[in-house]
Structure formats: C-alpha cells, structure tokens
Coordinates of C-alpha atoms in Angstrom, one line a residue:
Chain A
M18 CA -13.5 -4.5 12.9
N19 CA -13.4 -5.3 9.1
I20 CA -9.7 -4.6 8.9
F21 CA -9.0 -6.8 11.9
L22 CA -11.0 -9.7 10.5
H23 CA -9.4 -9.2 7.1
E24 CA -5.9 -9.4 8.7
L25 CA -6.8 -12.6 10.7
R26 CA -8.1 -14.2 7.4
A27 CA -5.0 -13.1 5.5
N28 CA -2.6 -14.4 8.0
R29 CA -4.3 -17.6 9.2
K30 CA -2.3 -19.9 6.8
T31 CA 1.1 -18.5 7.8
T32 CA 0.2 -18.7 11.5
G33 CA -1.1 -22.2 11.0
I34 CA 2.2 -23.2 9.4
W35 CA 4.2 -21.6 12.3
I36 CA 2.0 -23.4 14.9
G37 CA 2.6 -26.7 13.0
S38 CA 6.4 -26.3 12.9
I39 CA 6.8 -25.1 16.5
S40 CA 4.6 -28.0 17.6
A41 CA 6.7 -30.4 15.5
V42 CA 9.8 -29.2 17.2
I43 CA 8.2 -29.6 20.7
I44 CA 7.0 -33.1 19.9
L45 CA 10.4 -34.1 18.4
Y46 CA 12.5 -32.8 21.3
M47 CA 10.2 -33.9 24.1
S48 CA 10.0 -37.4 22.8
V49 CA 13.8 -37.7 23.4
F50 CA 13.2 -37.1 27.1
P51 CA 12.8 -40.8 28.1
I52 CA 16.2 -41.6 26.7
V53 CA 17.7 -38.6 28.6
T54 CA 16.3 -39.8 31.9
K55 CA 18.2 -43.1 31.5
D56 CA 21.5 -41.3 31.8
P57 CA 21.0 -37.6 32.6
A58 CA 24.6 -37.1 33.7
T59 CA 26.1 -38.0 30.4
F60 CA 23.6 -35.8 28.6
E61 CA 24.3 -32.9 30.8
K62 CA 28.1 -33.4 30.4
M63 CA 27.6 -33.4 26.6
L64 CA 25.6 -30.2 26.7
R65 CA 28.0 -28.4 29.1
S66 CA 31.0 -29.3 26.9
N67 CA 29.4 -27.3 24.1
P68 CA 29.7 -23.6 24.9
A69 CA 26.6 -22.7 22.8
F70 CA 24.4 -25.2 24.6
N71 CA 26.0 -24.5 27.9
S72 CA 24.8 -20.9 27.8
F73 CA 21.2 -22.1 27.6
I74 CA 21.4 -24.4 30.5
A75 CA 23.9 -22.6 32.7
S76 CA 21.5 -21.7 35.4
I77 CA 19.5 -25.0 35.3
S78 CA 20.5 -27.3 38.0
N79 CA 18.7 -30.5 37.0
I80 CA 18.6 -31.2 33.3
G81 CA 17.3 -34.7 33.9
S82 CA 14.0 -33.4 35.3
I83 CA 11.2 -32.6 32.9
L84 CA 11.3 -28.9 33.7
G85 CA 15.1 -28.8 33.3
F86 CA 14.9 -30.6 30.0
Y87 CA 11.9 -28.5 28.8
S88 CA 13.9 -25.3 29.5
F89 CA 16.7 -26.6 27.2
V90 CA 14.2 -27.5 24.5
F91 CA 12.5 -24.1 25.0
S92 CA 15.5 -22.1 23.8
F93 CA 14.8 -23.3 20.3
I94 CA 11.1 -22.8 20.5
L95 CA 11.8 -19.2 21.6
L96 CA 14.1 -18.8 18.5
L97 CA 11.3 -19.9 16.2
G98 CA 8.7 -17.9 18.0
A99 CA 10.8 -14.8 17.7
I100 CA 11.2 -15.2 14.0
Q101 CA 7.5 -15.7 13.6
A102 CA 6.7 -12.6 15.7
M103 CA 9.2 -10.3 14.0
N104 CA 8.0 -11.5 10.5
L105 CA 4.5 -10.7 11.5
G106 CA 5.3 -7.3 13.0
A107 CA 7.5 -6.2 10.1
S108 CA 5.1 -7.3 7.4
I109 CA 1.7 -6.3 8.8
L110 CA 2.0 -2.7 7.8
S111 CA 4.7 -2.9 5.1
K112 CA 3.0 -5.5 3.0
E113 CA 0.3 -3.0 2.0
I114 CA 3.0 -0.7 0.6
R115 CA 5.0 -3.6 -0.9
D116 CA 2.0 -5.2 -2.6
K117 CA 0.8 -1.7 -3.5
T118 CA -2.5 -2.3 -1.8
A119 CA -2.0 0.8 0.3
D120 CA -3.8 2.9 -2.3
F121 CA -6.8 0.8 -1.7
L122 CA -6.8 0.7 2.1
L123 CA -5.6 4.3 2.8
T124 CA -8.2 5.9 0.6
K125 CA -11.0 4.3 2.6
P126 CA -12.8 6.4 5.2
V127 CA -10.6 5.2 8.1
S128 CA -7.8 7.0 9.9
R129 CA -4.3 5.5 9.8
V130 CA -4.4 5.2 13.6
K131 CA -7.4 3.0 13.3
I132 CA -5.8 0.9 10.5
M133 CA -2.7 0.4 12.7
T134 CA -4.7 -0.4 15.8
S135 CA -6.7 -3.0 13.9
K136 CA -3.5 -4.6 12.5
L137 CA -1.7 -4.6 15.8
L138 CA -4.7 -6.2 17.5
A139 CA -4.9 -8.8 14.8
S140 CA -1.1 -9.6 15.3
L141 CA -1.7 -9.9 19.0
V142 CA -4.5 -12.4 18.5
L143 CA -2.5 -14.4 16.0
L144 CA 0.4 -14.6 18.5
L145 CA -1.9 -15.5 21.3
A146 CA -3.4 -18.3 19.1
T147 CA 0.1 -19.6 18.5
N148 CA 0.9 -19.6 22.2
I149 CA -2.3 -21.3 23.2
A150 CA -1.7 -24.0 20.6
C151 CA 1.9 -24.5 21.5
Y152 CA 1.2 -24.6 25.2
A153 CA -1.4 -27.3 24.7
V154 CA 1.0 -29.4 22.6
A155 CA 3.9 -28.9 25.1
L156 CA 1.6 -29.8 28.1
I157 CA 0.3 -32.9 26.4
M158 CA 3.9 -34.0 25.5
A159 CA 5.1 -33.2 29.1
F160 CA 2.4 -35.5 30.6
A161 CA 3.1 -38.1 28.0
V162 CA 6.9 -38.4 28.7
K163 CA 7.1 -37.4 32.4
T164 CA 8.7 -39.8 34.9
N165 CA 7.9 -37.7 37.9
D166 CA 5.3 -35.1 38.7
F167 CA 6.2 -31.5 37.9
D168 CA 5.1 -28.0 38.9
E169 CA 2.5 -27.0 36.4
K170 CA 2.7 -23.3 37.3
I171 CA 6.4 -23.2 36.5
F172 CA 5.7 -25.1 33.3
F173 CA 3.2 -22.4 32.4
L174 CA 5.5 -19.6 33.4
I175 CA 8.3 -21.0 31.2
T176 CA 6.0 -21.4 28.2
A177 CA 4.4 -18.0 28.6
T178 CA 7.9 -16.4 28.1
L179 CA 7.3 -17.3 24.4
F180 CA 4.5 -14.8 24.3
L181 CA 6.5 -12.2 26.1
V182 CA 9.5 -12.5 23.9
Q183 CA 7.3 -12.5 20.8
L184 CA 5.8 -9.2 21.9
I185 CA 9.2 -7.6 21.9
F186 CA 10.1 -8.9 18.5
C187 CA 6.8 -8.0 17.0
A188 CA 7.1 -4.4 18.3
L189 CA 10.7 -4.3 16.9
G190 CA 9.4 -5.5 13.5
V191 CA 6.7 -2.9 13.5
I192 CA 9.0 0.0 14.3
I193 CA 11.6 -1.1 11.7
S194 CA 8.9 -1.5 9.0
V195 CA 7.6 2.0 9.5
I196 CA 11.0 3.6 9.6
I197 CA 12.2 2.1 6.4
Q198 CA 10.5 4.0 3.5
K199 CA 9.9 0.9 1.4
L200 CA 10.8 -2.5 3.0
R201 CA 11.3 -4.7 0.0
S202 CA 11.7 -8.0 1.8
V203 CA 10.8 -8.9 5.4
L204 CA 12.6 -12.2 5.9
P205 CA 16.2 -10.9 5.8
I206 CA 15.5 -8.2 8.3
S207 CA 13.7 -10.4 10.7
L208 CA 16.0 -13.4 10.4
G209 CA 19.0 -11.1 10.7
S210 CA 17.7 -9.3 13.8
V211 CA 16.5 -12.4 15.6
F212 CA 19.7 -14.4 15.0
A213 CA 21.8 -11.4 16.0
F214 CA 20.1 -11.2 19.3
F215 CA 20.2 -15.0 19.7
F216 CA 23.9 -15.2 19.1
I217 CA 24.5 -12.3 21.5
S218 CA 22.4 -14.1 24.1
M219 CA 24.8 -17.1 23.8
F220 CA 27.6 -15.0 25.2
I221 CA 25.6 -13.5 28.0
S222 CA 25.6 -15.3 31.3
T223 CA 22.5 -15.1 33.4
D224 CA 24.4 -16.0 36.5
K225 CA 25.1 -12.4 37.3
D226 CA 22.5 -9.7 37.4
D227 CA 24.3 -7.9 34.7
L228 CA 23.2 -4.8 32.8
I229 CA 24.3 -6.6 29.6
R230 CA 21.3 -8.9 29.9
F231 CA 19.1 -6.0 28.9
I232 CA 20.7 -6.2 25.4
S233 CA 19.0 -9.4 24.3
P234 CA 15.4 -10.2 24.9
F235 CA 16.4 -13.9 24.8
K236 CA 18.0 -13.3 28.2
Y237 CA 15.1 -11.4 29.8
F238 CA 13.5 -14.6 31.2
D239 CA 15.9 -16.9 32.7
T240 CA 14.4 -20.4 33.0
G241 CA 16.7 -21.3 35.9
Y242 CA 15.4 -18.3 37.9
I243 CA 11.8 -19.2 37.0
I244 CA 12.3 -22.8 38.2
N245 CA 13.8 -21.6 41.5
H246 CA 11.5 -18.7 42.2
S247 CA 8.4 -19.6 40.3
S248 CA 8.2 -16.0 39.0
Y249 CA 9.8 -13.6 36.6
E250 CA 12.5 -11.0 37.3
I251 CA 10.6 -7.8 37.5
Q252 CA 13.2 -5.4 36.1
Y253 CA 13.1 -7.3 32.8
L254 CA 9.3 -7.2 32.6
I255 CA 9.6 -3.4 33.1
A256 CA 12.3 -3.1 30.4
E257 CA 10.1 -5.1 28.1
A258 CA 7.0 -2.9 28.8
V259 CA 9.0 0.3 28.3
F260 CA 10.5 -0.9 25.0
I261 CA 7.1 -2.0 23.6
I262 CA 5.3 1.2 24.6
L263 CA 8.0 3.4 23.1
A264 CA 8.3 1.4 19.9
V265 CA 4.5 1.2 19.4
A266 CA 4.0 4.9 20.2
A267 CA 6.8 5.9 17.8
S268 CA 5.3 3.6 15.1
Y269 CA 1.9 5.3 15.4
I270 CA 3.5 8.7 15.0
I271 CA 5.7 7.8 12.1
Y272 CA 3.0 5.8 10.3
S273 CA 0.5 8.6 10.6
K274 CA 3.0 11.1 9.0
K275 CA 4.3 8.8 6.3
D276 CA 4.0 9.6 2.6
I277 CA 2.6 6.7 0.7
H278 CA 4.2 7.0 -2.7
A279 CA 2.9 5.7 -6.0
V280 CA 4.4 2.7 -7.6
Chain B
M8 CA -20.0 25.5 -4.3
N9 CA -16.5 23.9 -4.7
V10 CA -16.1 20.2 -4.1
I11 CA -12.3 20.3 -4.5
E12 CA -10.2 23.3 -3.5
I13 CA -6.5 23.3 -4.0
K14 CA -4.5 26.3 -2.8
N15 CA -0.8 26.9 -3.5
L16 CA -0.1 23.2 -3.2
T17 CA 3.6 22.4 -3.2
K18 CA 5.3 19.0 -2.8
N19 CA 8.9 18.4 -3.7
Y20 CA 10.8 15.2 -4.1
G21 CA 14.4 16.3 -4.3
K22 CA 15.0 18.5 -7.4
S23 CA 13.1 17.1 -10.4
R24 CA 9.7 15.7 -9.6
G25 CA 6.9 17.2 -7.6
I26 CA 4.4 20.0 -7.9
E27 CA 4.8 23.7 -7.3
D28 CA 2.2 26.2 -6.2
I29 CA -0.8 24.6 -7.8
S30 CA -4.2 26.2 -7.3
F31 CA -7.6 25.4 -8.8
N32 CA -11.1 24.5 -7.8
V33 CA -13.5 21.9 -9.0
E34 CA -17.2 22.8 -8.7
D35 CA -20.1 20.7 -7.7
R36 CA -21.4 18.4 -10.4
E37 CA -18.5 19.4 -12.7
V38 CA -16.5 17.0 -14.8
F39 CA -12.9 18.3 -14.5
G40 CA -10.1 17.0 -16.7
F41 CA -6.5 17.2 -15.4
I42 CA -4.2 16.8 -18.4
G43 CA -0.5 16.5 -18.6
P44 CA 2.3 14.2 -19.8
N45 CA 3.7 11.5 -17.6
G46 CA 5.6 12.8 -14.6
A47 CA 4.0 16.2 -14.8
G48 CA 2.6 15.9 -11.2
K49 CA -0.9 14.6 -11.9
S50 CA -0.7 11.7 -9.5
T51 CA 1.2 13.7 -6.9
T52 CA -1.7 16.2 -6.9
I53 CA -4.3 13.5 -6.6
R54 CA -2.4 11.6 -3.9
T55 CA -2.0 14.8 -1.8
L56 CA -5.7 15.5 -2.3
L57 CA -6.6 12.0 -0.9
G58 CA -4.2 12.3 2.0
L59 CA -1.8 9.6 0.8
I60 CA 1.1 12.1 0.9
Y61 CA 1.6 15.2 2.9
P62 CA 2.0 18.6 1.1
A63 CA 5.1 20.6 1.8
S64 CA 3.0 23.8 1.8
G65 CA -0.5 24.8 0.7
A66 CA -3.7 23.0 1.2
A67 CA -6.0 20.6 -0.6
T68 CA -9.5 20.2 0.7
I69 CA -12.5 18.1 -0.4
F70 CA -16.0 19.2 0.7
G71 CA -14.2 22.0 2.6
K72 CA -12.2 19.5 4.7
S73 CA -8.7 18.0 4.5
C74 CA -8.5 14.2 4.0
I75 CA -5.6 14.0 6.4
D76 CA -7.5 15.5 9.4
N77 CA -10.9 14.1 8.4
P78 CA -10.5 10.7 7.0
E79 CA -14.3 10.1 7.2
I80 CA -14.9 12.4 4.3
R81 CA -13.4 9.7 2.1
K82 CA -16.7 7.8 2.4
D83 CA -18.1 10.1 -0.3
I84 CA -15.1 9.6 -2.6
G85 CA -14.5 6.9 -5.1
Y86 CA -10.9 6.6 -6.2
L87 CA -9.5 4.6 -9.1
P88 CA -5.7 4.6 -9.1
S89 CA -3.7 4.6 -12.3
E90 CA -2.3 1.2 -11.6
V91 CA -4.6 -1.1 -9.6
F92 CA -3.2 -3.6 -7.1
Y93 CA -5.4 -5.7 -4.8
Y94 CA -4.9 -8.6 -2.4
D95 CA -3.9 -11.3 -4.9
K96 CA -5.2 -14.2 -3.0
M97 CA -8.7 -12.9 -2.6
R98 CA -11.6 -13.5 -5.0
V99 CA -13.0 -10.5 -6.8
I100 CA -16.3 -10.7 -4.9
D101 CA -14.6 -10.9 -1.5
L102 CA -12.4 -7.9 -2.3
L103 CA -15.5 -5.9 -3.3
K104 CA -17.3 -6.9 -0.2
Y105 CA -14.3 -5.9 1.9
S106 CA -14.3 -2.6 0.1
A107 CA -18.0 -2.2 0.7
S108 CA -17.6 -3.0 4.4
F109 CA -15.9 0.4 4.9
Y110 CA -19.0 2.4 3.9
N111 CA -21.7 1.0 6.3
K112 CA -24.3 0.3 3.6
D113 CA -25.4 -2.6 1.5
C114 CA -23.7 -2.4 -1.8
T115 CA -24.5 -5.9 -3.1
K116 CA -27.0 -4.7 -5.7
R117 CA -24.7 -2.0 -7.0
I118 CA -21.8 -4.5 -7.2
N119 CA -23.8 -6.9 -9.3
E120 CA -25.0 -4.1 -11.6
L121 CA -21.5 -2.7 -12.1
A122 CA -20.0 -6.1 -12.7
E123 CA -22.6 -6.8 -15.3
I124 CA -22.0 -3.5 -17.1
M125 CA -18.2 -4.0 -17.0
D126 CA -18.5 -7.7 -17.9
L127 CA -16.5 -8.7 -14.8
N128 CA -16.4 -12.3 -13.4
L129 CA -16.8 -12.0 -9.7
K130 CA -15.8 -15.6 -8.9
K131 CA -12.2 -15.3 -10.1
R132 CA -9.2 -14.8 -7.9
I133 CA -7.5 -11.4 -8.3
D134 CA -4.1 -12.9 -9.3
D135 CA -5.8 -14.8 -12.2
L136 CA -7.0 -11.5 -13.7
S137 CA -5.4 -9.7 -16.6
F138 CA -4.4 -6.0 -16.3
G139 CA -7.6 -4.9 -18.0
N140 CA -9.7 -7.0 -15.8
K141 CA -8.0 -5.7 -12.7
K142 CA -8.8 -2.3 -13.9
K143 CA -12.4 -3.3 -14.1
V144 CA -12.3 -4.4 -10.5
G145 CA -10.9 -1.0 -9.7
I146 CA -13.8 0.7 -11.5
V147 CA -16.4 -1.4 -9.6
Q148 CA -14.5 -0.9 -6.4
G149 CA -14.4 2.9 -6.9
L150 CA -18.1 3.2 -7.8
L151 CA -19.9 0.6 -5.6
H152 CA -20.7 3.0 -2.8
E153 CA -22.2 5.6 -5.1
P154 CA -19.7 8.4 -4.2
K155 CA -20.4 12.1 -4.6
L156 CA -16.9 12.7 -5.9
I157 CA -15.2 10.3 -8.3
I158 CA -11.4 10.7 -8.6
L159 CA -9.8 8.8 -11.5
D160 CA -6.1 8.6 -12.3
E161 CA -5.5 7.6 -15.9
P162 CA -8.8 5.6 -15.9
T163 CA -8.8 4.1 -19.3
S164 CA -5.3 2.6 -19.6
G165 CA -5.7 -1.1 -20.1
L166 CA -9.3 -1.1 -21.1
D167 CA -10.3 -2.1 -24.6
P168 CA -12.3 0.5 -26.6
L169 CA -15.7 -1.2 -25.9
M170 CA -15.1 -1.1 -22.2
Q171 CA -13.8 2.4 -22.4
Q172 CA -17.0 3.4 -24.0
R173 CA -19.1 1.6 -21.4
F174 CA -17.0 3.1 -18.6
F175 CA -17.6 6.7 -20.0
E176 CA -21.3 6.0 -20.2
L177 CA -21.2 4.9 -16.6
L178 CA -19.5 8.1 -15.6
V179 CA -22.0 10.3 -17.6
Q180 CA -24.8 8.5 -15.7
E181 CA -23.1 9.1 -12.3
N182 CA -22.5 12.7 -13.3
N183 CA -26.2 13.1 -14.2
K184 CA -27.1 11.6 -10.8
G185 CA -25.1 14.4 -9.2
A186 CA -21.6 13.1 -8.9
T187 CA -18.6 15.4 -9.4
I188 CA -15.8 13.8 -11.5
F189 CA -12.2 14.7 -11.4
F190 CA -9.9 12.8 -13.7
S191 CA -6.4 12.9 -15.0
S192 CA -5.2 11.8 -18.3
H193 CA -2.4 12.3 -20.8
I194 CA -4.7 12.0 -23.7
L195 CA -6.7 15.1 -24.5
S196 CA -9.2 13.4 -26.8
E197 CA -10.2 11.1 -24.0
V198 CA -11.1 14.0 -21.9
Q199 CA -12.6 16.2 -24.6
K200 CA -15.7 14.0 -24.9
M201 CA -17.0 14.7 -21.4
C202 CA -15.2 17.4 -19.5
H203 CA -16.6 20.8 -18.7
R204 CA -13.2 22.2 -17.8
V205 CA -9.6 21.1 -18.1
A206 CA -6.4 22.1 -16.4
F207 CA -3.1 21.5 -18.1
I208 CA -0.2 20.6 -16.0
K209 CA 3.4 20.4 -17.0
E210 CA 6.6 20.0 -14.9
G211 CA 4.6 20.5 -11.7
K212 CA 2.9 23.7 -12.7
I213 CA -0.6 24.5 -14.0
I214 CA 0.0 26.1 -17.4
K215 CA -3.6 26.6 -18.5
L216 CA -7.1 26.2 -17.1
E217 CA -9.8 26.5 -19.7
K218 CA -13.5 25.7 -20.3
M219 CA -14.0 22.9 -22.7
S220 CA -16.4 25.0 -24.7
T221 CA -13.6 27.6 -25.2
L222 CA -11.2 24.9 -26.2
K223 CA -13.7 23.5 -28.7
E224 CA -14.3 26.9 -30.2
S225 CA -10.7 27.2 -30.8
A226 CA -10.5 23.7 -32.2
Y227 CA -6.8 23.1 -32.9
K228 CA -6.0 21.4 -36.1
K229 CA -2.6 20.0 -37.1
V230 CA -2.1 20.7 -40.8
K231 CA 0.5 19.4 -43.2
V232 CA 0.5 20.5 -46.8
E233 CA 2.6 19.1 -49.6
A234 CA 2.5 21.3 -52.6
K235 CA 3.7 20.7 -56.1
N236 CA 5.8 23.8 -56.0
H237 CA 7.9 25.7 -53.5
I238 CA 5.8 27.3 -50.8
E239 CA 6.7 30.9 -49.9
K240 CA 7.9 31.2 -46.3
D241 CA 5.2 33.7 -45.5
Y242 CA 2.4 32.1 -47.5
F243 CA 0.6 30.7 -44.3
K244 CA 1.5 33.7 -42.1
M245 CA -2.1 34.6 -40.9
S246 CA -3.9 34.8 -37.7
G247 CA -4.6 31.4 -36.1
V248 CA -1.5 29.8 -37.6
N249 CA 1.1 28.7 -35.0
N250 CA 4.3 26.7 -35.0
L251 CA 4.7 27.3 -38.7
E252 CA 7.5 25.3 -40.4
V253 CA 8.1 25.6 -44.1
N254 CA 10.5 23.3 -45.8
G255 CA 10.6 23.5 -49.5
N256 CA 7.3 22.4 -50.8
I257 CA 6.1 21.1 -47.4
A258 CA 4.5 23.2 -44.7
N259 CA 3.5 22.2 -41.1
F260 CA 1.5 24.2 -38.7
I261 CA -1.1 24.2 -36.0
F262 CA -4.3 26.1 -36.8
N263 CA -6.7 27.6 -34.4
G264 CA -9.7 29.6 -35.7
N265 CA -12.1 29.6 -38.5
I266 CA -11.2 26.6 -40.6
N267 CA -12.6 28.1 -43.8
S268 CA -10.0 30.8 -44.0
V269 CA -7.1 28.4 -44.0
M270 CA -8.9 25.9 -46.3
K271 CA -9.2 28.7 -48.9
K272 CA -5.5 29.4 -48.6
I273 CA -4.7 25.7 -49.1
T274 CA -7.0 25.2 -52.1
D275 CA -5.2 28.1 -53.8
L276 CA -2.1 25.9 -53.9
E277 CA -1.4 23.1 -56.4
L278 CA -1.3 20.1 -54.0
Y279 CA 0.2 16.7 -53.9
N280 CA -1.3 15.9 -50.5
V281 CA -2.8 17.4 -47.4
W282 CA -3.2 16.0 -43.8
V283 CA -5.5 17.6 -41.2
D284 CA -5.3 16.0 -37.8
D285 CA -6.2 16.6 -34.2
P286 CA -2.9 17.7 -32.6
D287 CA -1.7 15.6 -29.7
L288 CA -1.3 17.1 -26.3
E289 CA 2.4 17.8 -26.6
E290 CA 1.8 20.1 -29.6
I291 CA -0.9 22.0 -27.8
F292 CA 1.5 22.4 -24.9
L293 CA 4.1 23.7 -27.3
H294 CA 1.5 26.1 -28.6
Y295 CA 0.8 27.3 -25.1
Y296 CA 4.4 27.8 -24.3
A297 CA 4.9 29.7 -27.6
K298 CA 2.0 32.0 -26.6
E299 CA 3.5 32.7 -23.2
D300 CA 6.9 33.6 -24.4

C-alpha cells in the first residue's frame, strides 16, 4: 500500500498536466463544432481530400453530427493518451534504476512482485483518473455545442477506447522498460513507438476486416463501427487482452530475475 | 551462530569484473570489515547478499535465508549504499517516513534522535542537500528501524571527520545493543578502530581473513631511513622486514614484529632522517602477495 500511495503522489503532477493538455485539446476542437455544422459538406470534403485525415474518418458516415465530429477529434486525443500511457508504463519501473533509487526500494522487506504490482496498480489508477476527467470534459463540451440530441452510450463507448488503447501502450512501455537493461531516457522510446503505430494506422483501412488491423492498436476500435453497432469488435478486445496478459506476465518474470547494478 | 554465510559465491560480468568463489561467515554481534581497493568486488558481494543481483553460482544467506527467496528478512537489515540516491523531490522527513513505512513500526522517535546526532535538517528537500548531507540521510535511513544486521558500503565517504566520529560512535552503540555490523572500505585505518575481523578482497578473490587482534599484534609499519653513509644491501635483512628496497643511502621496507629490534638497528646508523608510517592498504596487499609467492 505504501508503494502504491508513493507512486500516486510522485506521479500526480505529471498526470495533472496530461489531463490539462488533453482537456485543452478537447475544448479547443469541440468549440469548432458550431462552425462545422454550418457547412458540414465542405468540411467533410476538406478532410476527405487529405489522405491522413481521411483514414481517420473513412468509416464515419456523418461528420456533421456531434458523434461523427467527436470521432474525428478523438483520433488526436487517442494519440496524446497513448503517449501519456506509454511514458507512464515505461518509466514507472525504470525510473528507480535511472534515478538510482532502486538500491533504496529493493533492499526493503518487500518482494519485487509486490513492488511491481503496486506500481502497476498505481499506473492503472492514474490512467483511470485521466479517463474520468477527460470523459467529464468531453461530455460537458458535447452538451454545450450540440445541435441535436446524441446517443450517450455511443459517446461513452467512443471515449472509453481511450482507456483501452492506453492499457495497451502502458503494457508495451512496461515490457520494453524491463527488457532494456538501463533505459536512459523514456521519451524517445515512447514517442517513437506511439508515432510509429499512429502512422501505420493512417495507412490501414478499417473498411475491411483485415488481419493488418491487428498491427496497430489505434485501429482496434473503429469509431464508425461503434456508431453503427453501439459496441466494440470482439476479436480486437480479445487481441488486446492477450497482448496485455502476455506482456505483463513476461514483465513480472523478467523484473524478478533482473540484476540491479550499482551506479 | 552465523548471521551472514557466503559459500563459493561467484558472479561474473564479462571477463574483468566480478567475484570468484568467495566464502566467509560473519558471526552474531561481530563487527566485520571487508577491505579491498576499488573494483575488487566489495559492492558486488554486498549486492548479491542483499538480493539486488543474482549469483552465477554459490549462495549468500542472511539469518540462514536467502534475500532473494525471502525478501521479508530484509526487515532486520539496515543498508547504507556507497553512493546514496533518493527521490529528489521529497523532503528528508517524508523520505524517512516512507522508509519507515516498510517496517510496520513507529520509528518517529528514532528518526528524530538520529537526525539530532547526525545534525541533519529534516525539513529540506533531498535535491537541496550536499553529498555529505545525503549520506547522513542514508545513515538515518539505514538505522531508523533498529536493524539486527547493519550493512555498510564505504560508509564514511563524504562525511567530515566530526561526523565520521559520531557515526562510528553510533555504530559502536548499535553493536553494544546487539547489532551485527558488516562494512566495506578501502581504508584499513577506518576499519581498524572497530572491527573484530577483517577480510581482504582483491580482484574478486578473498586473499586473507584475519582477526583484528592478530593484525594489531603484527602491526605493520612502513619505514624509510635516510642515512649519512651508504647502507649495505643486507643491513636490514632480518625477520619481520618485507619489501626491502635499498638505494644508496636510502632504505625502504615494511616491518612487522617487535618494533624494538628494528629501532636498535636503525639507531646504529648515522641518520639524516627517518620516517615511520602506517602502511596503506596497497602495501599490505603487496606484502600478502609476497608471502604467498
């Protein structure tokens, strides 16, 4: 419990800054919606003419609706959220070694399994807090700018994919950080990985039920599908669960056997 | 009863560093010195003992158990690393409370006592502290839960002489209360004051394990004599004289035995100057090597 609380305290500032910046992006983009509704056709044409944007909205039929527009905005929120989650996952264990505080923590009467569990739980809570805060901000903004009523369940389902995608990147960060003997800097690794997956996702079409979609977590939850079916595609939920379980289990094993070297 | 048992412990890092087939025991209530130059394997041994690194072969146990399989035995261990690093953004008192929270007992009183003895400001942030003050945090952190075994890796580096003295007094008190103390150093004189036994380690191997009382009996002296006249090559050839070097009217050697016999020999010479010093560790090592050859 003490490690868990220590991690929450140590990471509250960073998480606060992330919540602030994601909220700012939500507010900024969503406040553009009233202008879009005046001439949705031109806006859609503009987006479709840009291949990068087109990939985000390919499966969305009505960009002029609040859910359609939110889906578009949400691609950028996902990108930010993925960076946050991977930073957190990659640093939560490695920072003890990098800052040389591992000698302090790992000579206390606790097992490495318990240390890791506490840290993973703390990460989970920090990500949950981010999601709750961002959901609240997004919902308030949606109500403030809406021109028609919208399905709140779908709105929730779309927003909840932030958490689901963050879990994948957090697990990816954790496994990378335990494999690398001494991770000197987290940001290049997390930015690099997240942007790599993001760019890959731009070239993957969600129209087809293609195997290639499994490559990028950004394509696991297609907003077009969510709007039409009001649910997620089960095979991607399973893929996510399998990846997270494998990554976390491997991390436990590697971390427990790792040599913690002196400075 | 042995508090620490190390049996055939081996750990390699590539070719050069590491430890090889190290075995020794530390008894209950003993103050045990672990002496060797930098890079000899002192820290590697200690880190293996604490379960920070895994041995390639052999075993290291504390209170009969391995730290790796039984992390809970660390509640009776206080560890001060050679270089102390803590969470920079925390205040000293918050760090010490965090440390205390691992031991399921109220350590507030002991924290305040220790901070007073070591003259440590508890209100400051860790990153505002100097190296010496961080070391003091390390000392308080290592002793606040009144451990039965205190493991210290180069404990006095960074401490001024006054603080070193207070720290040693503190250790003597803990030892009198029943704590076993294991500490490493590259300075023999630091260890001499309080150790019961010392082990010498060089290049990953234990080269000598001796009772302090024996070491003191055979008090080593480094002698340099500058005579007016040429000194015969064999003039100082006598029992107890080692590493003898004679160069014209100057003779250097390490002496070990009854000091009177060599003093007589020296006074027989017409002297310009004479130096009698405690030899440094390296010279004692050289002496040990010479003996083994």
